[in-house]
Tab-separated table of C-alpha atoms in Angstrom:
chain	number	residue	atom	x	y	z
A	966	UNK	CA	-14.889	6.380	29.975
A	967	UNK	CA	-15.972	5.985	26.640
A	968	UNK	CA	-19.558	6.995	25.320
A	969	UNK	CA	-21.441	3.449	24.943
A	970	UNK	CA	-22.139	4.193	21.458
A	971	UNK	CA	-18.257	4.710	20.159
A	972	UNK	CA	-16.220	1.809	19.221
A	973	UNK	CA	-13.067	0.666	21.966
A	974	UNK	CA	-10.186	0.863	21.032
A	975	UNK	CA	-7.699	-1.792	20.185
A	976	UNK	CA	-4.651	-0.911	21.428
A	977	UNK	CA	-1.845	1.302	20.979
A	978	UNK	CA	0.441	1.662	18.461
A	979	UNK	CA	4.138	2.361	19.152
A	980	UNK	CA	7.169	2.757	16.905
A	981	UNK	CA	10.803	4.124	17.322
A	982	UNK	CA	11.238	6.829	15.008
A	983	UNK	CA	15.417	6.176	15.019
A	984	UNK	CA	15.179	2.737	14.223
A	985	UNK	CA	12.714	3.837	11.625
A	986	UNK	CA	15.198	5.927	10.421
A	987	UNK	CA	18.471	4.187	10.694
A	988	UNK	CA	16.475	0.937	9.064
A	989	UNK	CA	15.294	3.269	6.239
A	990	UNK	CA	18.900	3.951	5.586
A	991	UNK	CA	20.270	0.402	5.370
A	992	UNK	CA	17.443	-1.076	3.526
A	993	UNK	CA	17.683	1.420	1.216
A	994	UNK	CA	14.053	2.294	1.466
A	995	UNK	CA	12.017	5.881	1.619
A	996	UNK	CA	11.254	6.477	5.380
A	997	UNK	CA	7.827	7.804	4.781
A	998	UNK	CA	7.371	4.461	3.053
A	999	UNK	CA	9.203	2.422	6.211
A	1000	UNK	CA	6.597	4.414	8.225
A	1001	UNK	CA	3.681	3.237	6.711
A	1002	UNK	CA	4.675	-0.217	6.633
A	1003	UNK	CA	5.669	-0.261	10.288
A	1004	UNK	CA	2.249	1.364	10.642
A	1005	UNK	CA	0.247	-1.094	8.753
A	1006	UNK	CA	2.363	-3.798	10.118
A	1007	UNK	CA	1.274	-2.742	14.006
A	1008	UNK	CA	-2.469	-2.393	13.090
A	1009	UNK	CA	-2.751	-5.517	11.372
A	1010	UNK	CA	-0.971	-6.407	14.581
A	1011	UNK	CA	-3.804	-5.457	16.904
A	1012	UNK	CA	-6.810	-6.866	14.402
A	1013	UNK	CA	-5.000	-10.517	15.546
A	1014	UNK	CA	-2.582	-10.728	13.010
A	1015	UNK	CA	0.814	-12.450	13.392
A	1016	UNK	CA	3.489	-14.257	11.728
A	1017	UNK	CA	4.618	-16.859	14.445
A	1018	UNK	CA	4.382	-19.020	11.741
A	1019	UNK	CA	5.445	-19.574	7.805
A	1020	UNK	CA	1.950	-19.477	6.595
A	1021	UNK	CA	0.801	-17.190	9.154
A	1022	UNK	CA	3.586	-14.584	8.108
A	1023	UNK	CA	3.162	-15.319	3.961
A	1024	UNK	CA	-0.562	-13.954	4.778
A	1025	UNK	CA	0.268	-10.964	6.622
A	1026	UNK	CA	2.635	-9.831	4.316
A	1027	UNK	CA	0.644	-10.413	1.718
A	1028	UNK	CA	-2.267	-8.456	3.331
A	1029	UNK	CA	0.343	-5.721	3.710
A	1030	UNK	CA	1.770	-5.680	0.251
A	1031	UNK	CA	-1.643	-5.071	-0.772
A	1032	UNK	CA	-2.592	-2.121	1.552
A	1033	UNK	CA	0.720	0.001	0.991
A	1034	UNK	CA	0.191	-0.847	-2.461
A	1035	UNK	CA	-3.716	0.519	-2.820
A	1036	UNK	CA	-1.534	3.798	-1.038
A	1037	UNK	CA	1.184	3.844	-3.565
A	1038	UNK	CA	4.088	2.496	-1.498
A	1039	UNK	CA	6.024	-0.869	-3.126
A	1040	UNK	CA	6.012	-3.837	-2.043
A	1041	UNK	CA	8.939	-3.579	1.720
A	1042	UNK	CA	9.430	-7.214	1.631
A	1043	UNK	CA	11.283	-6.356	-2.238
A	1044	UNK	CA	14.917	-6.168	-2.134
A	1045	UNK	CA	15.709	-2.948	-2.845
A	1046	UNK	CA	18.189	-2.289	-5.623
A	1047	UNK	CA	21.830	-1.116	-4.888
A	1048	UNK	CA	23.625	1.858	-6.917
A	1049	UNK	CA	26.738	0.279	-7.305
């Protein structure tokens, strides 16, 4: 029951804040920063995005890299670095 003049929508979005969390933790990442890339990750997800294959998943993470970047959060795919 949209008006005809607003845009549909294109799907949903749903993430598990716990694994969020608890995948924060062991990659040693910020969660606000796990957020956004899960979030970025699921809308590139519904514009028709995948990464079924190699090159298909080399362009989507570079298409993320480059949006959490212009929002000042690093690059997930980085290793991060242990305090040992």
């Amino acid at each position: 029951g949209l008006p005809d003049n607003e845009p549909s929508p294109l799907g949903d979005i749903v993430v598990c804040a716990s694994v969020v969390q608890d995948e924060s933790a062991a990659q040693g990442k910020a969660v606000p920063d796990h957020w956004a890339h899960m979030l970025v990750h699921g809308a590139l997800h519904l514009l028709g995005y995948d990464h079924v294959s190699e090159v298909d998943a080399e362009a989507m993470e570079a298409l993320e890299i480059e949006i959490l970047a212009a929002h000042g959060v690093g690059n997930p795919y980085k290793a991060a670095a242990k305090n040992c």
